[in-house]
Structures are given as C-alpha cells and as structure tokens.
CSV table of C-alpha atoms and ligand atoms in Angstrom, one decimal:
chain,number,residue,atom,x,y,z
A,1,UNK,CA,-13.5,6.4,-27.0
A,2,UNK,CA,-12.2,5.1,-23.4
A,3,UNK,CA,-8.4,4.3,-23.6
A,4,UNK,CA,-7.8,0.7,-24.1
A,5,UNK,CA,-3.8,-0.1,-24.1
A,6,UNK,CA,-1.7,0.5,-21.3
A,7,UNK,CA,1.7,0.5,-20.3
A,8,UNK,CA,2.8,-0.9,-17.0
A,9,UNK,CA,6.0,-0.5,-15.5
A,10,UNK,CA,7.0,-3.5,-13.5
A,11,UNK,CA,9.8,-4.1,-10.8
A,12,UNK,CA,10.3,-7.6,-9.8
A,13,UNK,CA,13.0,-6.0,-7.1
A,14,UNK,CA,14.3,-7.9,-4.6
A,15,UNK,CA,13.7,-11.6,-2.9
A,16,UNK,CA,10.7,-12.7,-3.0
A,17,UNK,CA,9.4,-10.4,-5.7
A,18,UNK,CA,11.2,-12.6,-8.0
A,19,UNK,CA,9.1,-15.6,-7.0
A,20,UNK,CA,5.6,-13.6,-7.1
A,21,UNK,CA,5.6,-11.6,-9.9
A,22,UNK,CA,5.6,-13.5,-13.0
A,23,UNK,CA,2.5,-15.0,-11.4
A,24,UNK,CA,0.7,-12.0,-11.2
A,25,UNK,CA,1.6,-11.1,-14.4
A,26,UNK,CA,0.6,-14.6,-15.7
A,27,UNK,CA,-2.8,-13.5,-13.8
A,28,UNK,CA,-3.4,-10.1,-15.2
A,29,UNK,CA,-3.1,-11.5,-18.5
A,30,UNK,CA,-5.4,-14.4,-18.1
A,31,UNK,CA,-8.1,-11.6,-16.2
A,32,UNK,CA,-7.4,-9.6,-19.4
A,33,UNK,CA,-8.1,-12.4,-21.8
A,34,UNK,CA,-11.4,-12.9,-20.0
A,35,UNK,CA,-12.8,-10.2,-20.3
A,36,UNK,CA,-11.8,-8.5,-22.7
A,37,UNK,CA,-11.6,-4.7,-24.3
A,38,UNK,CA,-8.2,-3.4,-23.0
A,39,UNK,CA,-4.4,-4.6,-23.2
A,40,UNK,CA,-1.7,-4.5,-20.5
A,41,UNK,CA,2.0,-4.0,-21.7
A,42,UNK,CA,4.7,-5.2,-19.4
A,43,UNK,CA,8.0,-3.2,-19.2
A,44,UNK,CA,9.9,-4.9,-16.9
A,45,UNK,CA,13.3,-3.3,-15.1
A,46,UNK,CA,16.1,-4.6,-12.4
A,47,UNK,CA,16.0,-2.6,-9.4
A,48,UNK,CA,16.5,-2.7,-5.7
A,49,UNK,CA,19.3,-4.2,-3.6
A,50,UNK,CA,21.0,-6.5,-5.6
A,51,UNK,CA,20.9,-4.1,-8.7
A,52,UNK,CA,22.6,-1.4,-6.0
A,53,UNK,CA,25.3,-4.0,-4.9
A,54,UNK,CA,25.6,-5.2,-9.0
A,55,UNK,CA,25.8,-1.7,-10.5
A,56,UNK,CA,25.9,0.8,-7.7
A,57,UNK,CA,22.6,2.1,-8.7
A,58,UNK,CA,19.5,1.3,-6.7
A,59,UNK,CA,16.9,2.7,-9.3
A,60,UNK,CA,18.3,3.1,-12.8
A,61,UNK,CA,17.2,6.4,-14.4
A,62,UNK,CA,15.7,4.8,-17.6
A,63,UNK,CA,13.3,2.9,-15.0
A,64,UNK,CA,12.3,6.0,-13.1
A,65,UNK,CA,11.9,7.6,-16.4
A,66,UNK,CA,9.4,4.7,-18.0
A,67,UNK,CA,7.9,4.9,-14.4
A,68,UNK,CA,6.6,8.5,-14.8
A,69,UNK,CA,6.4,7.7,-18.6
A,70,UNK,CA,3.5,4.8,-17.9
A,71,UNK,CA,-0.1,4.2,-17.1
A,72,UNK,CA,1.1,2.3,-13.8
A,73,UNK,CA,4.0,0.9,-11.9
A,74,UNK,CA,3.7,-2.5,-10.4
A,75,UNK,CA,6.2,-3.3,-7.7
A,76,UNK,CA,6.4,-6.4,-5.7
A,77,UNK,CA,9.2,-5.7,-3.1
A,78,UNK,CA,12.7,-4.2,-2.7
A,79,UNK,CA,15.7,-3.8,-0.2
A,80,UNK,CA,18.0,-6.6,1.7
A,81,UNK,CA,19.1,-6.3,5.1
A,82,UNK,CA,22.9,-7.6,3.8
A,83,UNK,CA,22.8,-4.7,1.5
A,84,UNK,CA,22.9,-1.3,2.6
A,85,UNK,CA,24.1,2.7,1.9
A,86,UNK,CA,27.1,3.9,3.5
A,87,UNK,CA,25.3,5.2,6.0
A,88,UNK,CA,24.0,1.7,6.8
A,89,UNK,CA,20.3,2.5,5.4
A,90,UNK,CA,18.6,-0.5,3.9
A,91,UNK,CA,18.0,0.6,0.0
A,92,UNK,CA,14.5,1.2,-0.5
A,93,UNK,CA,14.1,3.0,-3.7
A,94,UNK,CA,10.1,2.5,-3.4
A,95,UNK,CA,10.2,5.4,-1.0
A,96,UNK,CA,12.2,7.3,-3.7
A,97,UNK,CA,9.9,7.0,-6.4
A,98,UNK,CA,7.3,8.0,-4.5
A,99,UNK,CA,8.3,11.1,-3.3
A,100,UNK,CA,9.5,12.3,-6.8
A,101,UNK,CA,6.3,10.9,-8.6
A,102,UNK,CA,4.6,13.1,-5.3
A,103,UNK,CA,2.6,9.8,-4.5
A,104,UNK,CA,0.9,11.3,-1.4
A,105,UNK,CA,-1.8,9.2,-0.5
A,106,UNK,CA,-0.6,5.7,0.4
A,107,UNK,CA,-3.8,3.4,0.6
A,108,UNK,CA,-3.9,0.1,2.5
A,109,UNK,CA,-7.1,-1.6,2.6
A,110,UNK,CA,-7.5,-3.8,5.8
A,111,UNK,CA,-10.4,-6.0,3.5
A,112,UNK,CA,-10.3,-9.7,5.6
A,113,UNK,CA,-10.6,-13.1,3.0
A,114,UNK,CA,-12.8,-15.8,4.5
A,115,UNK,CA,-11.3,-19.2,5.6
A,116,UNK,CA,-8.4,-18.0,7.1
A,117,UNK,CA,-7.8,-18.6,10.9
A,118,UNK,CA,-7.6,-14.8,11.6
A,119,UNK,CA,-5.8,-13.6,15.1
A,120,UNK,CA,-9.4,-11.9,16.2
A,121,UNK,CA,-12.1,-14.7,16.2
A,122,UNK,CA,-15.5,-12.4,16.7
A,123,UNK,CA,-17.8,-12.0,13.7
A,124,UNK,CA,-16.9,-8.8,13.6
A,125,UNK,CA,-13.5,-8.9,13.7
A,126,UNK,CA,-13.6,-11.6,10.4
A,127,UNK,CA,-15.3,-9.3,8.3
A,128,UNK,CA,-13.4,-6.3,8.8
A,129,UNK,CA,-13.5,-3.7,5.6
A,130,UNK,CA,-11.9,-0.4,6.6
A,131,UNK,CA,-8.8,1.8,4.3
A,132,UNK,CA,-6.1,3.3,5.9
A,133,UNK,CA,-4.3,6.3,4.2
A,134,UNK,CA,-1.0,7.1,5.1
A,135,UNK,CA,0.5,10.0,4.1
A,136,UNK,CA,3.6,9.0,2.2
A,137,UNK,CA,5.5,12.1,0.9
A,138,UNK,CA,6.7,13.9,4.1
A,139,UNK,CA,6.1,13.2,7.7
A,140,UNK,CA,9.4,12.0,9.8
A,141,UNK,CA,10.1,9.5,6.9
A,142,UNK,CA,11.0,13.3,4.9
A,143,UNK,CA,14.1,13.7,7.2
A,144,UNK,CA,15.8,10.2,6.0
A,145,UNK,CA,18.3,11.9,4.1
A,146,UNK,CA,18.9,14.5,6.1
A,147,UNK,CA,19.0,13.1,9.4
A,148,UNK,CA,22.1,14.5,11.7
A,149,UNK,CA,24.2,13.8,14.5
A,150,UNK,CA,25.5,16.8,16.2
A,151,UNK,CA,28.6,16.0,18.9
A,152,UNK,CA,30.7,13.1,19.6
A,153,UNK,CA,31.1,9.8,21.6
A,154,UNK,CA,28.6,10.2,24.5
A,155,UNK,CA,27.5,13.9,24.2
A,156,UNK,CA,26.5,12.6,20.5
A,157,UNK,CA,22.5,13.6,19.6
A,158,UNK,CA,20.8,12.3,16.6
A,159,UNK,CA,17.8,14.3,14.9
A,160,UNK,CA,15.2,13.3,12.4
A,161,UNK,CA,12.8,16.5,11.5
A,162,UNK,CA,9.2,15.7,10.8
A,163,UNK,CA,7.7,18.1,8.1
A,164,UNK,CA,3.9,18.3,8.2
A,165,UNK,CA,2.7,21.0,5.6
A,166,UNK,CA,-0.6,22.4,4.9
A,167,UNK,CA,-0.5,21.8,1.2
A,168,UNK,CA,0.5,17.8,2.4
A,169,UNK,CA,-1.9,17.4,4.8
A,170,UNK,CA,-4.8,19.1,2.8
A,171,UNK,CA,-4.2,17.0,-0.1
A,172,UNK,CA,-4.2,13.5,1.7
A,173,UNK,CA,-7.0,15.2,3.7
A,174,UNK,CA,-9.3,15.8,0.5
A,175,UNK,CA,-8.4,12.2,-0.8
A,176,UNK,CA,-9.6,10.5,2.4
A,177,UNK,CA,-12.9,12.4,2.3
A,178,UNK,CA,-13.1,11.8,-1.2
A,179,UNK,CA,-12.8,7.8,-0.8
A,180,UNK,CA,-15.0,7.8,2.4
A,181,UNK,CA,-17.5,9.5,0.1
A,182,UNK,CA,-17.2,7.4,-2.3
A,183,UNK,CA,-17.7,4.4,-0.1
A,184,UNK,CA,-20.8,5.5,1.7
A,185,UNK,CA,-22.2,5.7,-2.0
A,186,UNK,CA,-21.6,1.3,-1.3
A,187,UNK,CA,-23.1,1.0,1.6
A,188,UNK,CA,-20.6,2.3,4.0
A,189,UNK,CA,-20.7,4.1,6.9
A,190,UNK,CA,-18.6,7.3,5.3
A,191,UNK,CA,-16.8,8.3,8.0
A,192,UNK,CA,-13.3,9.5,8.3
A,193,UNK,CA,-10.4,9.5,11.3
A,194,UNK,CA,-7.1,11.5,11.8
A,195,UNK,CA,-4.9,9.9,13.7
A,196,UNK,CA,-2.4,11.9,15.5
A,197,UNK,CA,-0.5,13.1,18.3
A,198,UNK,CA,-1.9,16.7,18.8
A,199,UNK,CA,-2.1,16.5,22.6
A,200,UNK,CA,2.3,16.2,22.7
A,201,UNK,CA,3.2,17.6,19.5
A,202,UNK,CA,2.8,20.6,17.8
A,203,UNK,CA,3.3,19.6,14.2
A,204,UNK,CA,0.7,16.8,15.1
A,205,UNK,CA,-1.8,19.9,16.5
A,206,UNK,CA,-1.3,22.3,13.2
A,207,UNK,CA,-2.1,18.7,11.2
A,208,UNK,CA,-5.5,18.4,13.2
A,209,UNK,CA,-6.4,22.1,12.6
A,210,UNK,CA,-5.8,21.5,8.6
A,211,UNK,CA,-8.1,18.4,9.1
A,212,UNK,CA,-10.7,20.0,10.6
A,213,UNK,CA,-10.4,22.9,8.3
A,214,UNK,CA,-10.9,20.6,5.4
A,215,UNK,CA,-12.9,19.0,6.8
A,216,UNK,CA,-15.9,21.8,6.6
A,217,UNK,CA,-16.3,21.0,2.8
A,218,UNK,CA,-16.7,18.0,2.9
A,219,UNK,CA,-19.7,17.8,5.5
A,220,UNK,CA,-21.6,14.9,3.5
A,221,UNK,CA,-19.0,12.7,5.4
A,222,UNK,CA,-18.2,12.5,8.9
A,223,UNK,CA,-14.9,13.5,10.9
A,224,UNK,CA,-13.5,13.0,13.8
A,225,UNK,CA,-10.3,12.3,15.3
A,226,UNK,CA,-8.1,9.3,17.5
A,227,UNK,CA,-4.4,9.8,19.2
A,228,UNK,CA,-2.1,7.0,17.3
A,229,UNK,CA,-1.7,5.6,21.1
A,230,UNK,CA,-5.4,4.9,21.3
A,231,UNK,CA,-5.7,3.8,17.4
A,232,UNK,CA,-3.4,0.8,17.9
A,233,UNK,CA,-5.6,-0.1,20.9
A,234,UNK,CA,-8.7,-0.1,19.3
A,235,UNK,CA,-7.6,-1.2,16.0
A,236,UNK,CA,-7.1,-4.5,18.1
A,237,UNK,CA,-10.3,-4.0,20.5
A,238,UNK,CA,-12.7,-2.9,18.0
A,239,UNK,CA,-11.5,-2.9,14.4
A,240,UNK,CA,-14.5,-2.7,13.0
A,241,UNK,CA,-15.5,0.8,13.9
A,242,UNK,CA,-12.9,2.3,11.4
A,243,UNK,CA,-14.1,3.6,7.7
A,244,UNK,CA,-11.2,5.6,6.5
A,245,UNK,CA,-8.4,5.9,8.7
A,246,UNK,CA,-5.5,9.1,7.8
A,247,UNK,CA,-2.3,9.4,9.5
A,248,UNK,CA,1.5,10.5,9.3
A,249,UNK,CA,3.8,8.6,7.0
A,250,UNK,CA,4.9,6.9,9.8
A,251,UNK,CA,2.3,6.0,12.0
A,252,UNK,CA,0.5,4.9,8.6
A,253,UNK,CA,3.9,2.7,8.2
A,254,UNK,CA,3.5,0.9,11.4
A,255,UNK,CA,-0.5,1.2,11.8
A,256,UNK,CA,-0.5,-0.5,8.0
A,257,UNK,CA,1.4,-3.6,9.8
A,258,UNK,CA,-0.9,-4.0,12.3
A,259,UNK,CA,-3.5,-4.2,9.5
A,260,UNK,CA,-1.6,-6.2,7.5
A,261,UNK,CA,-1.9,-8.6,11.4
A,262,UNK,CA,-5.5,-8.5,11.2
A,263,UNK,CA,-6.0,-9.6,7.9
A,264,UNK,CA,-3.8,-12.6,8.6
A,265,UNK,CA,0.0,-11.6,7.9
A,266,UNK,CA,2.2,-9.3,5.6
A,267,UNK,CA,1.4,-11.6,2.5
A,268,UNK,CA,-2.1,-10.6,2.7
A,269,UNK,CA,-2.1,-7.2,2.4
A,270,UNK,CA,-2.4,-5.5,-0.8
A,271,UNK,CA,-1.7,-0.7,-1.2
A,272,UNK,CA,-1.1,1.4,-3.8
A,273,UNK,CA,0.3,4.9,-3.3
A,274,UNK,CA,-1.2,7.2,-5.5
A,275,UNK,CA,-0.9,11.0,-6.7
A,276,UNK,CA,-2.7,13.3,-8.9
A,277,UNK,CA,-1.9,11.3,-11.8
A,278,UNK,CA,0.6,8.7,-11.1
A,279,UNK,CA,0.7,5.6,-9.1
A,280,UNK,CA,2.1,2.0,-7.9
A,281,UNK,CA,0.8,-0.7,-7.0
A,282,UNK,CA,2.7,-2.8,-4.4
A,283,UNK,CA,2.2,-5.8,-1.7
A,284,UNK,CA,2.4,-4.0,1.9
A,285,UNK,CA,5.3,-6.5,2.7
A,286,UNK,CA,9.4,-6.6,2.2
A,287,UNK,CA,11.4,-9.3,0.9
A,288,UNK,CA,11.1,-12.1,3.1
A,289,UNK,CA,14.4,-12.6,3.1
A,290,UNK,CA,13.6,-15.7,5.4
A,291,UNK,CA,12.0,-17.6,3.0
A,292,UNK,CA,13.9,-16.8,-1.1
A,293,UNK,CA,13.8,-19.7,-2.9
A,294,UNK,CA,11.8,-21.6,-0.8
A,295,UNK,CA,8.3,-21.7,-2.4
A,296,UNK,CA,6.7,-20.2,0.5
A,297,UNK,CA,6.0,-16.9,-0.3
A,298,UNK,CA,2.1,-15.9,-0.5
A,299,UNK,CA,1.0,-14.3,-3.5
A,300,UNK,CA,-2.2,-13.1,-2.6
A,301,UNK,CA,-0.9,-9.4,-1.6
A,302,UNK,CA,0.4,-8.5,-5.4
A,303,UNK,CA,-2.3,-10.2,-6.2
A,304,UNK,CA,-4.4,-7.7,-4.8
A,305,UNK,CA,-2.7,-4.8,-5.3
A,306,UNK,CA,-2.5,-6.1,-9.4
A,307,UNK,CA,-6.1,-5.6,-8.8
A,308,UNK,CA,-6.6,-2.2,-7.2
A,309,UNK,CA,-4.1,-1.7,-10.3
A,310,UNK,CA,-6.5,-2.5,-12.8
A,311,UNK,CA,-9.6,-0.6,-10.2
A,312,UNK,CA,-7.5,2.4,-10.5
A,313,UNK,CA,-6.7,2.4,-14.2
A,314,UNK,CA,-10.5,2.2,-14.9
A,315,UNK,CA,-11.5,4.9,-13.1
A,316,UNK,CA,-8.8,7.1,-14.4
A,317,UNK,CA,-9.4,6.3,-18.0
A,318,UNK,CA,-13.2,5.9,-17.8
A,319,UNK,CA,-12.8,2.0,-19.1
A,320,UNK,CA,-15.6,-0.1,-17.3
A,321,UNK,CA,-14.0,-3.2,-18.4
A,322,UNK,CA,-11.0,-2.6,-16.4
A,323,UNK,CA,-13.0,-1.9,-13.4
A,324,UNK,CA,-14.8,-5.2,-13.9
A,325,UNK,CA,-11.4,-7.1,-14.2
A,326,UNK,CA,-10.5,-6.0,-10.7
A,327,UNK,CA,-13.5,-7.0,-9.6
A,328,UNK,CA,-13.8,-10.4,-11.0
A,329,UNK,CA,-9.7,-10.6,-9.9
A,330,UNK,CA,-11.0,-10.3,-6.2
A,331,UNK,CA,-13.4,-11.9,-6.3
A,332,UNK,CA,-11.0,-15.0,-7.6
A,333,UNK,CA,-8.8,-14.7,-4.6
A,334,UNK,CA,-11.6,-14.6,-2.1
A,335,UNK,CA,-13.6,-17.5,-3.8
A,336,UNK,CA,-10.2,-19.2,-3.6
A,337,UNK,CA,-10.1,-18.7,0.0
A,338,UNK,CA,-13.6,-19.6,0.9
A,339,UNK,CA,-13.3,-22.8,0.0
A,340,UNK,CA,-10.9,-23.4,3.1
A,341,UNK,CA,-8.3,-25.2,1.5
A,342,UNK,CA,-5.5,-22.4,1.8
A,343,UNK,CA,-3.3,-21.8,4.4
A,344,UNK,CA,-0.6,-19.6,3.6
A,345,UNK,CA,3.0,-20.4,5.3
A,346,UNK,CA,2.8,-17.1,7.7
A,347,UNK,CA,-0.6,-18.4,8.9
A,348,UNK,CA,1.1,-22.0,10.0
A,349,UNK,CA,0.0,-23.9,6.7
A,350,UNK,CA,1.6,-25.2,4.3
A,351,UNK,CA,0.1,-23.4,1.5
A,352,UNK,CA,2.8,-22.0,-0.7
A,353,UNK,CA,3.5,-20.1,-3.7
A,354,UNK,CA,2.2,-22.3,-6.4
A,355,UNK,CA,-0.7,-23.8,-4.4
A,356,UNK,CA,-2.0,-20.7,-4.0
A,357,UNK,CA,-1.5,-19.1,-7.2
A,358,UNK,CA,-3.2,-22.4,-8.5
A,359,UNK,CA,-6.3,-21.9,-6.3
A,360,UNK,CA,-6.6,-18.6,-7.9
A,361,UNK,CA,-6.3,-19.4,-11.3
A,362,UNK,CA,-8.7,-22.4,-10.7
A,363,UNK,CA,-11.5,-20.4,-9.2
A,364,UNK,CA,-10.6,-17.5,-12.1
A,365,UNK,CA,-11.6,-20.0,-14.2
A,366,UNK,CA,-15.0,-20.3,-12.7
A,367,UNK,CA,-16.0,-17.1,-13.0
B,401,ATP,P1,10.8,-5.0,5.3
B,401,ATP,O1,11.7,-5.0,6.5
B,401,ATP,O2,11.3,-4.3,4.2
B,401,ATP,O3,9.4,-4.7,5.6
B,401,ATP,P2,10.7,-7.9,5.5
B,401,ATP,O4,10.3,-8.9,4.4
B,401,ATP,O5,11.9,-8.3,6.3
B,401,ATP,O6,10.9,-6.5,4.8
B,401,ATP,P3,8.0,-7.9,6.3
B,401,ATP,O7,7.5,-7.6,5.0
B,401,ATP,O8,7.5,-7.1,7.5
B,401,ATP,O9,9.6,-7.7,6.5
B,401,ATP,O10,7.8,-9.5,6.6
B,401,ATP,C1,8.1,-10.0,7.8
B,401,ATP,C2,8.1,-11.5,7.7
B,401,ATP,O11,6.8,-11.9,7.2
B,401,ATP,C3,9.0,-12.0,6.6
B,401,ATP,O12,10.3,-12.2,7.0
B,401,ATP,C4,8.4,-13.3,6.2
B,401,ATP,O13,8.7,-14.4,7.1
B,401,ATP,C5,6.9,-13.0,6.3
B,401,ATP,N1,6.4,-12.6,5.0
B,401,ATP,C6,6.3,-11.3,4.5
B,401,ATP,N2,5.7,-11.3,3.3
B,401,ATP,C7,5.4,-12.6,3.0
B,401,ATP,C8,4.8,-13.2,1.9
B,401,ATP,N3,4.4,-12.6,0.9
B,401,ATP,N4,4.7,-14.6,2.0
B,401,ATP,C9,5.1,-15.3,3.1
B,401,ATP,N5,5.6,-14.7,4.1
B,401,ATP,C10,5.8,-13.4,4.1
C-alpha cells in the first residue's frame, strides 16, 4: 500500500516567512481535508537570522537532523541584511542544507497566473510555461566559504573558485532530460538548454562537453545550447521559446530572478531543490525586509512551492491522491487570479497578505 503519513519539516525563518507560513500551512491542511487519503505532520523549528543573532546558531542541529529525518522540508525565507557572519556574509542557512542534503537540481518554474498586469504584454509572453534548473550544489556559490584575499591595502586580490565536476553536471544534466521528457509526455515541446559561458571559460567548456555527452542517451529529447549573455536577452525577447532551461548555481540564481520578473515579481515565484531522495520546498524570494509586519507580503510563492511539495511527495511515494492535491492547490491560486481581483503589493496593488490568502481559500472551496 502507497504511503499515506508524512512528516514535514517546516522553517518559518526569517521576516516575512513568519507572516506566510501559517497560511500555507492553514492551506495544506484544508487541501488535505478535501481530498483526502494521506496526512501531513508539521514539525516546526526556529532558524535563520534572528535564531543566529539569539543563540549564535543559524541552523540548529536537531533541525538539520529532523530535516534529513523527514518526507519534506518546507521553508519560506531566511537571512537579514542587519544580521550577518563575521566575515560580513548575510546568514543563509538554506544554502547549507542544501549542500549537505546534496540537493542538486534547484527547479524554478517560470509558470505565468492570468490577471496579472505582467511586464511583457504579447500573448505569448502571458502564457509563458518553461522550468529552469539551476545547479545548486557547486558552481562559484561552492567557494563561499573559502573565498580568499591574498595581499594587502591596494595590491589586495580577492578569489572565489568555481567547481564544475563531471559527476555535478551529469547528475543535474540527467534530471533536466528527465523532466523535459517528462513534459513532452504533456504536451510539451521536450526540449532542453545549457546555458553557459563556454566561449570565455574553460570550466564553462568542460560543462558543455558533459552536456552534450549526456546528452546522447537521452535522444528522445532535444539539446542544444545558449551563452548566459544571450539567455538573459532572449529570456526578455522571446521567453517563450524555452522548455527546460540548466545552468550554473549562479547564473540559475540570477536567471531565476529574472523569471521570478516575468511572472510578475519575487512573490510569485514558487522552486524546490531536490536530490536523490531529499528535498525543500521554498518561495524563490528573501525576507522582504521592507515590508515585516506590514501585511503586504504575497503568499502565492509558498503557496506554490507547498504545492510542488505535495507533486513531489506523490510521485516519490506512488500516492495519486497527493498528486491530485497539488493539482487542485494550483489550480486554486490560478482560479483566484483569473477572476482579476488580485493585485499583489509588488505589482502596484493593494492586495496583501490576507486578501490573497482569502481569494485562495475561497476559490479552494469551489473546487
Ligand atoms: P534576498 O536578498 O535574500 O533575496 P530580499 O527579500 O531582500 O532577500 P528579494 O526576495 O529579491 O530580496 O525581494 C526583493 C523585494 O521584493 C523585497 O524587498 C520586497 O519588496 C519584494 N518582495 C519579495 N518577496 C515578496 C513577497 N512575497 N511579497 C511581497 N513583496 C515581496
């Protein structure tokens, strides 16, 4: 029999995440109660900046142990510019956990919601549908530690190291295939892109020859390749001509942003980093420091990652009913949006937190 109970580890974090998720979990357990035939567990833990600046401690070791202990780990959003390491580093113990849980493939759907007054206005450009994977365990994010500055005073250098193995590349490699596969099986066009930089650096050429290695067993779906330069220009020109997109840790960090633009803003835009067995769920955005405690933070990003939560956990566990709740959860916050009666703060509305979490509970109720 399909496994029915799970255990989620959730981290509120920092800011904003205080304000959002209770909603969401408010909202997974009404999806739950709807449909019916599993259960979702809470375990929630204090981490993040303010847990650093209380205790010292960014990510206590009990949470990073029920972390790896659990079905799932939902996170809304950590770190606060007031608050940083000695070395001045914001703390982000997101990028932490998912190195040591060897989350490699960081997926951010670029899926626009109707109603909105999007930056692009074309038809196309409204319905845009496309994934990008970053890879999120090495790149030039895996020197962050070990960054170095060599000399003094004005002969000072500074030096990050970007690490591009074969074993990183082929397994983020095989996952992009394996999801543009997957969605040509829907109706899509099955294609996937590398984005790099292999005409300056090297490490950027060795990652397109393990591409296009991999690439030969996986010929059901198509390859080819874009310079990151050329990406951001056509991800604005012609977004719509992207499937599955794969990059470097941290052009997927700043690519994902742009996304997150064309969708409508950083509170739109739902990822989830995954590995062979482990994953979290978390909103693409930070902690809005900005806006704490001002009832304007959007929901609709943990909304949707709670979702690809519940997509995930169903196809792991071979439990149709979770796969059904994700779908009936999206479809919430789109119907929600279609109506026209949203818009969020970040989109120049005055739509906030509870207004929109209302919408999406009303048009829950519908379904
Ligand atoms: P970080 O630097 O860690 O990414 P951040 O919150 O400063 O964190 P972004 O997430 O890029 O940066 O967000 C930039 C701005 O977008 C925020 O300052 C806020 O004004 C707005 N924003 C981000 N997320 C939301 C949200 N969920 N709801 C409303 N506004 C948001």
């Amino acid at each position: 029999m399909a496994k029915s109970t799970f255990t989620i580890t959730v981290l509120p974090g920092d800011g904003i995440g205080h304000e959002i998720t209770p909603i969401c979990l408010d909202l997974l357990n009404k999806v739950s109660a709807k449909i019916g035939g599993f259960t979702l567990n809470f375990d929630s833990f204090a981490a993040g900046a303010a847990h650093y600046k209380e205790t010292g401690i960014s990510l206590p070791e009990e949470a990073m142990q029920h972390a790896f202990d659990s079905d799932a780990t939902l996170l809304a959003c950590m770190g606060l510019p007031s608050i940083r390491y000695p070395d001045g580093r914001e703390i982000a113990p997101q990028l932490e956990l998912r190195e040591k849980m060897d989350l490699f493939a960081g997926v951010r759907p670029v899926k626009t919601l109707p109603g909105l007054p999007l930056p692009l206005t074309s038809d196309n450009a409204k319905n845009l549908d496309f994934v990008l994977i970053r890879e999120s365990t090495e790149g030039l994010f895996a020197s962050r530690e070990k960054f170095k500055i060599v000399g003094e005073g004005e002969n000072a250098e500074a030096f990050d190291t970007q690490k591009i193995s074969h074993k990183g590349c082929k397994r983020v490699f095989d996952f992009a295939f394996g999801l543009a596969r997957q969605r040509k099986s829907q109706g899509y066009q099955g294609k996937v892109t590398c984005v790099d930089k292999a005409n300056v650096l090297g490490s950027f050429y060795f990652m397109r020859q393990v591409f296009d290695e991999t690439a030969k067993s996986h010929t059901d779906v198509t390859a080819d390749h874009i310079y990151v330069d050329a990406a951001a220009l056509q991800l604005v020109a012609k977004p719509w001509q992207f499937d599955v997109l794969v990059t470097e840790n941290m052009f997927g960090d700043i690519l994902s942003d742009l996304g997150a633009g064309l969708m409508g803003g950083m509170g739109m835009a739902p990822s989830a980093d995954i590995g062979v067995e482990k994953a979290v769920f978390q909103p693409c955005h930070g902690t809005a420091p900005d806006i704490i405690g001002q009832g304007k933070a959007n929901p609709t990003a943990m909304f949707l990652s709670a979702a690809m939560m519940l997509n995930w956990l169903g196809h792991q566990h071979d439990n149709d009913k979770l796969v059904t709740a994700a779908k009936i959860l999206n479809e919430a916050v789109e119907n929600a949006y279609a109506t026209g009666a949203l818009l969020p703060y970040e989109l120049g509305g005055t739509s906030g937190t509870d207004v929109i979490s209302d919408a999406v509970f009303a048009a829950l109720d519908k379904l």
